[in-house]
Amino acid sequence: MKYLVMVQGAQADYEAMTGRPTASSPAWNKADLTAMFDHMNTLNEELTASGEMLDGQGLAAPDTTRFVTVDGDGKPVVTDGPYAETKEVVAGYWVLDCASLDRVTEIAARVARCPQPAGAPEYPVVIRPIDETGPTQD
């Protein structure tokens, strides 16, 4: 079964990782960043070696987001971020092919144990099965 595993974050977290603290997130230093990247790189290497990792990426800061809708005439309406009303966004993801929900849950728990500075916000790791067949009406 394939799963999408997502980590969350906020614009404030991205700013904190560049050394600028915010009211909701303390500043990260180089050692904090190194610990986080070492943790994630080790996990990625193990998942690649086991054949479970199909893809995985960290995403750029939320202030680089672009929303596209269409107006009444079907023409695109583009709005750039960041958005004050948006608190948490997907910060990174993995597409994994795992034998079971228990296995992907074990991996998500490892992701959740990623080191970060004291006082940094903690977000849940989200698991979503990938529906490769689409909905049916059976």
PDB file of C-alpha atoms in Angstrom:
ATOM      1  CA  MET A   1       0.000   0.000   0.000  1.00  0.00           C
ATOM      2  CA  LYS A   2       1.234   3.491  -0.770  1.00  0.00           C
ATOM      3  CA  TYR A   3       1.013   6.281   1.788  1.00  0.00           C
ATOM      4  CA  LEU A   4       1.611  10.008   1.864  1.00  0.00           C
ATOM      5  CA  VAL A   5       3.347  10.996   5.108  1.00  0.00           C
ATOM      6  CA  MET A   6       3.319  14.733   5.782  1.00  0.00           C
ATOM      7  CA  VAL A   7       5.022  17.002   8.291  1.00  0.00           C
ATOM      8  CA  GLN A   8       3.506  20.362   9.093  1.00  0.00           C
ATOM      9  CA  GLY A   9       4.895  23.780   9.867  1.00  0.00           C
ATOM     10  CA  ALA A  10       4.146  27.480   9.705  1.00  0.00           C
ATOM     11  CA  GLN A  11       5.836  30.545   8.251  1.00  0.00           C
ATOM     12  CA  ALA A  12       7.121  31.331  11.750  1.00  0.00           C
ATOM     13  CA  ASP A  13       8.950  27.985  11.828  1.00  0.00           C
ATOM     14  CA  TYR A  14      10.715  28.699   8.554  1.00  0.00           C
ATOM     15  CA  GLU A  15      11.786  32.095   9.901  1.00  0.00           C
ATOM     16  CA  ALA A  16      12.999  30.502  13.139  1.00  0.00           C
ATOM     17  CA  MET A  17      15.109  28.027  11.143  1.00  0.00           C
ATOM     18  CA  THR A  18      16.935  30.985   9.585  1.00  0.00           C
ATOM     19  CA  GLY A  19      17.771  32.282  13.069  1.00  0.00           C
ATOM     20  CA  ARG A  20      14.890  34.736  13.459  1.00  0.00           C
ATOM     21  CA  PRO A  21      12.753  33.858  16.489  1.00  0.00           C
ATOM     22  CA  THR A  22       9.038  34.580  16.526  1.00  0.00           C
ATOM     23  CA  ALA A  23       6.426  34.620  19.268  1.00  0.00           C
ATOM     24  CA  SER A  24       5.594  30.995  18.484  1.00  0.00           C
ATOM     25  CA  SER A  25       8.992  29.548  17.580  1.00  0.00           C
ATOM     26  CA  PRO A  26      12.473  29.993  19.068  1.00  0.00           C
ATOM     27  CA  ALA A  27      15.437  30.678  16.813  1.00  0.00           C
ATOM     28  CA  TRP A  28      17.278  27.636  15.531  1.00  0.00           C
ATOM     29  CA  ASN A  29      21.073  27.590  15.448  1.00  0.00           C
ATOM     30  CA  LYS A  30      23.380  25.682  13.086  1.00  0.00           C
ATOM     31  CA  ALA A  31      23.617  22.722  15.467  1.00  0.00           C
ATOM     32  CA  ASP A  32      19.801  22.479  15.601  1.00  0.00           C
ATOM     33  CA  LEU A  33      19.589  22.487  11.807  1.00  0.00           C
ATOM     34  CA  THR A  34      22.388  19.926  11.508  1.00  0.00           C
ATOM     35  CA  ALA A  35      20.647  17.607  13.985  1.00  0.00           C
ATOM     36  CA  MET A  36      17.363  17.880  12.080  1.00  0.00           C
ATOM     37  CA  PHE A  37      18.967  17.262   8.680  1.00  0.00           C
ATOM     38  CA  ASP A  38      21.060  14.355  10.026  1.00  0.00           C
ATOM     39  CA  HIS A  39      17.917  12.745  11.472  1.00  0.00           C
ATOM     40  CA  MET A  40      15.926  13.151   8.258  1.00  0.00           C
ATOM     41  CA  ASN A  41      18.806  12.101   5.976  1.00  0.00           C
ATOM     42  CA  THR A  42      19.381   8.932   8.014  1.00  0.00           C
ATOM     43  CA  LEU A  43      15.695   8.088   7.834  1.00  0.00           C
ATOM     44  CA  ASN A  44      15.591   8.776   4.079  1.00  0.00           C
ATOM     45  CA  GLU A  45      18.662   6.598   3.466  1.00  0.00           C
ATOM     46  CA  GLU A  46      17.131   3.707   5.436  1.00  0.00           C
ATOM     47  CA  LEU A  47      13.774   4.004   3.649  1.00  0.00           C
ATOM     48  CA  THR A  48      15.515   4.123   0.269  1.00  0.00           C
ATOM     49  CA  ALA A  49      17.613   1.058   1.127  1.00  0.00           C
ATOM     50  CA  SER A  50      14.498  -0.871   2.228  1.00  0.00           C
ATOM     51  CA  GLY A  51      12.713   0.053  -1.016  1.00  0.00           C
ATOM     52  CA  GLU A  52       9.884   1.800   0.864  1.00  0.00           C
ATOM     53  CA  MET A  53      10.685   5.381  -0.162  1.00  0.00           C
ATOM     54  CA  LEU A  54       9.282   6.418  -3.514  1.00  0.00           C
ATOM     55  CA  ASP A  55       9.696  10.178  -3.068  1.00  0.00           C
ATOM     56  CA  GLY A  56      10.199  12.738  -0.350  1.00  0.00           C
ATOM     57  CA  GLN A  57      10.846  16.459  -0.254  1.00  0.00           C
ATOM     58  CA  GLY A  58      10.908  19.425   2.063  1.00  0.00           C
ATOM     59  CA  LEU A  59       8.802  22.298   0.788  1.00  0.00           C
ATOM     60  CA  ALA A  60       9.718  25.973   0.486  1.00  0.00           C
ATOM     61  CA  ALA A  61       8.387  28.492   3.001  1.00  0.00           C
ATOM     62  CA  PRO A  62       4.651  29.248   2.966  1.00  0.00           C
ATOM     63  CA  ASP A  63       5.288  32.822   1.824  1.00  0.00           C
ATOM     64  CA  THR A  64       6.221  31.356  -1.581  1.00  0.00           C
ATOM     65  CA  THR A  65       2.747  29.823  -1.959  1.00  0.00           C
ATOM     66  CA  ARG A  66       0.479  30.630  -4.877  1.00  0.00           C
ATOM     67  CA  PHE A  67      -3.242  29.879  -4.933  1.00  0.00           C
ATOM     68  CA  VAL A  68      -4.973  29.554  -8.296  1.00  0.00           C
ATOM     69  CA  THR A  69      -8.741  29.641  -8.736  1.00  0.00           C
ATOM     70  CA  VAL A  70     -10.910  30.665 -11.668  1.00  0.00           C
ATOM     71  CA  ASP A  71     -13.349  33.525 -11.973  1.00  0.00           C
ATOM     72  CA  GLY A  72     -16.841  33.356 -13.414  1.00  0.00           C
ATOM     73  CA  ASP A  73     -15.443  33.396 -16.955  1.00  0.00           C
ATOM     74  CA  GLY A  74     -13.032  30.547 -16.220  1.00  0.00           C
ATOM     75  CA  LYS A  75      -9.977  32.840 -16.211  1.00  0.00           C
ATOM     76  CA  PRO A  76      -7.273  32.183 -13.625  1.00  0.00           C
ATOM     77  CA  VAL A  77      -7.188  34.270 -10.454  1.00  0.00           C
ATOM     78  CA  VAL A  78      -3.789  34.086  -8.773  1.00  0.00           C
ATOM     79  CA  THR A  79      -3.165  35.037  -5.156  1.00  0.00           C
ATOM     80  CA  ASP A  80       0.326  34.914  -3.644  1.00  0.00           C
ATOM     81  CA  GLY A  81       1.083  34.088   0.030  1.00  0.00           C
ATOM     82  CA  PRO A  82       1.608  34.325   2.894  1.00  0.00           C
ATOM     83  CA  TYR A  83      -1.828  34.367   4.451  1.00  0.00           C
ATOM     84  CA  ALA A  84      -2.519  35.443   7.997  1.00  0.00           C
ATOM     85  CA  GLU A  85      -5.437  33.032   8.304  1.00  0.00           C
ATOM     86  CA  THR A  86      -3.227  30.065   7.325  1.00  0.00           C
ATOM     87  CA  LYS A  87      -1.585  28.665  10.417  1.00  0.00           C
ATOM     88  CA  GLU A  88      -0.215  25.251   9.547  1.00  0.00           C
ATOM     89  CA  VAL A  89       0.815  24.057   6.122  1.00  0.00           C
ATOM     90  CA  VAL A  90       2.522  20.985   4.707  1.00  0.00           C
ATOM     91  CA  ALA A  91       6.255  21.534   5.266  1.00  0.00           C
ATOM     92  CA  GLY A  92       7.476  18.286   3.717  1.00  0.00           C
ATOM     93  CA  TYR A  93       6.342  14.869   2.609  1.00  0.00           C
ATOM     94  CA  TRP A  94       7.274  11.295   1.805  1.00  0.00           C
ATOM     95  CA  VAL A  95       5.526   8.925  -0.575  1.00  0.00           C
ATOM     96  CA  LEU A  96       6.118   5.476   0.895  1.00  0.00           C
ATOM     97  CA  ASP A  97       5.226   1.977  -0.224  1.00  0.00           C
ATOM     98  CA  CYS A  98       4.820   0.015   3.011  1.00  0.00           C
ATOM     99  CA  ALA A  99       3.569  -3.454   3.817  1.00  0.00           C
ATOM    100  CA  SER A 100       1.078  -2.199   6.398  1.00  0.00           C
ATOM    101  CA  LEU A 101      -0.420   0.735   8.231  1.00  0.00           C
ATOM    102  CA  ASP A 102       1.523  -0.392  11.303  1.00  0.00           C
ATOM    103  CA  ARG A 103       4.802  -0.056   9.389  1.00  0.00           C
ATOM    104  CA  VAL A 104       4.043   3.444   8.078  1.00  0.00           C
ATOM    105  CA  THR A 105       2.935   4.436  11.596  1.00  0.00           C
ATOM    106  CA  GLU A 106       6.305   3.245  12.921  1.00  0.00           C
ATOM    107  CA  ILE A 107       8.041   5.430  10.326  1.00  0.00           C
ATOM    108  CA  ALA A 108       5.832   8.430  11.184  1.00  0.00           C
ATOM    109  CA  ALA A 109       6.800   8.043  14.848  1.00  0.00           C
ATOM    110  CA  ARG A 110      10.471   8.238  13.829  1.00  0.00           C
ATOM    111  CA  VAL A 111       9.720  11.409  11.884  1.00  0.00           C
ATOM    112  CA  ALA A 112       7.958  12.855  14.939  1.00  0.00           C
ATOM    113  CA  ARG A 113      11.088  12.236  17.030  1.00  0.00           C
ATOM    114  CA  CYS A 114      13.103  14.620  14.848  1.00  0.00           C
ATOM    115  CA  PRO A 115      15.264  16.827  17.070  1.00  0.00           C
ATOM    116  CA  GLN A 116      14.376  20.491  17.385  1.00  0.00           C
ATOM    117  CA  PRO A 117      15.168  23.301  19.826  1.00  0.00           C
ATOM    118  CA  ALA A 118      13.365  23.422  23.161  1.00  0.00           C
ATOM    119  CA  GLY A 119      10.142  25.373  22.899  1.00  0.00           C
ATOM    120  CA  ALA A 120       9.654  24.782  19.168  1.00  0.00           C
ATOM    121  CA  PRO A 121       6.067  23.913  18.269  1.00  0.00           C
ATOM    122  CA  GLU A 122       5.243  20.251  17.830  1.00  0.00           C
ATOM    123  CA  TYR A 123       3.003  19.180  14.974  1.00  0.00           C
ATOM    124  CA  PRO A 124       1.454  15.794  14.268  1.00  0.00           C
ATOM    125  CA  VAL A 125       2.832  13.702  11.433  1.00  0.00           C
ATOM    126  CA  VAL A 126      -0.046  13.019   9.053  1.00  0.00           C
ATOM    127  CA  ILE A 127      -0.512   9.688   7.245  1.00  0.00           C
ATOM    128  CA  ARG A 128      -2.863   9.431   4.276  1.00  0.00           C
ATOM    129  CA  PRO A 129      -3.286   6.278   2.202  1.00  0.00           C
ATOM    130  CA  ILE A 130      -2.903   6.944  -1.509  1.00  0.00           C
ATOM    131  CA  ASP A 131      -6.029   5.871  -3.362  1.00  0.00           C
ATOM    132  CA  GLU A 132      -4.725   4.455  -6.630  1.00  0.00           C
ATOM    133  CA  THR A 133      -8.126   3.239  -7.854  1.00  0.00           C
ATOM    134  CA  GLY A 134     -10.409   6.196  -7.097  1.00  0.00           C
ATOM    135  CA  PRO A 135     -13.848   6.128  -5.556  1.00  0.00           C
ATOM    136  CA  THR A 136     -16.351   3.491  -6.542  1.00  0.00           C
ATOM    137  CA  GLN A 137     -20.092   3.225  -6.143  1.00  0.00           C
ATOM    138  CA  ASP A 138     -20.154  -0.500  -5.422  1.00  0.00           C
TER     139      ASP A 138
END
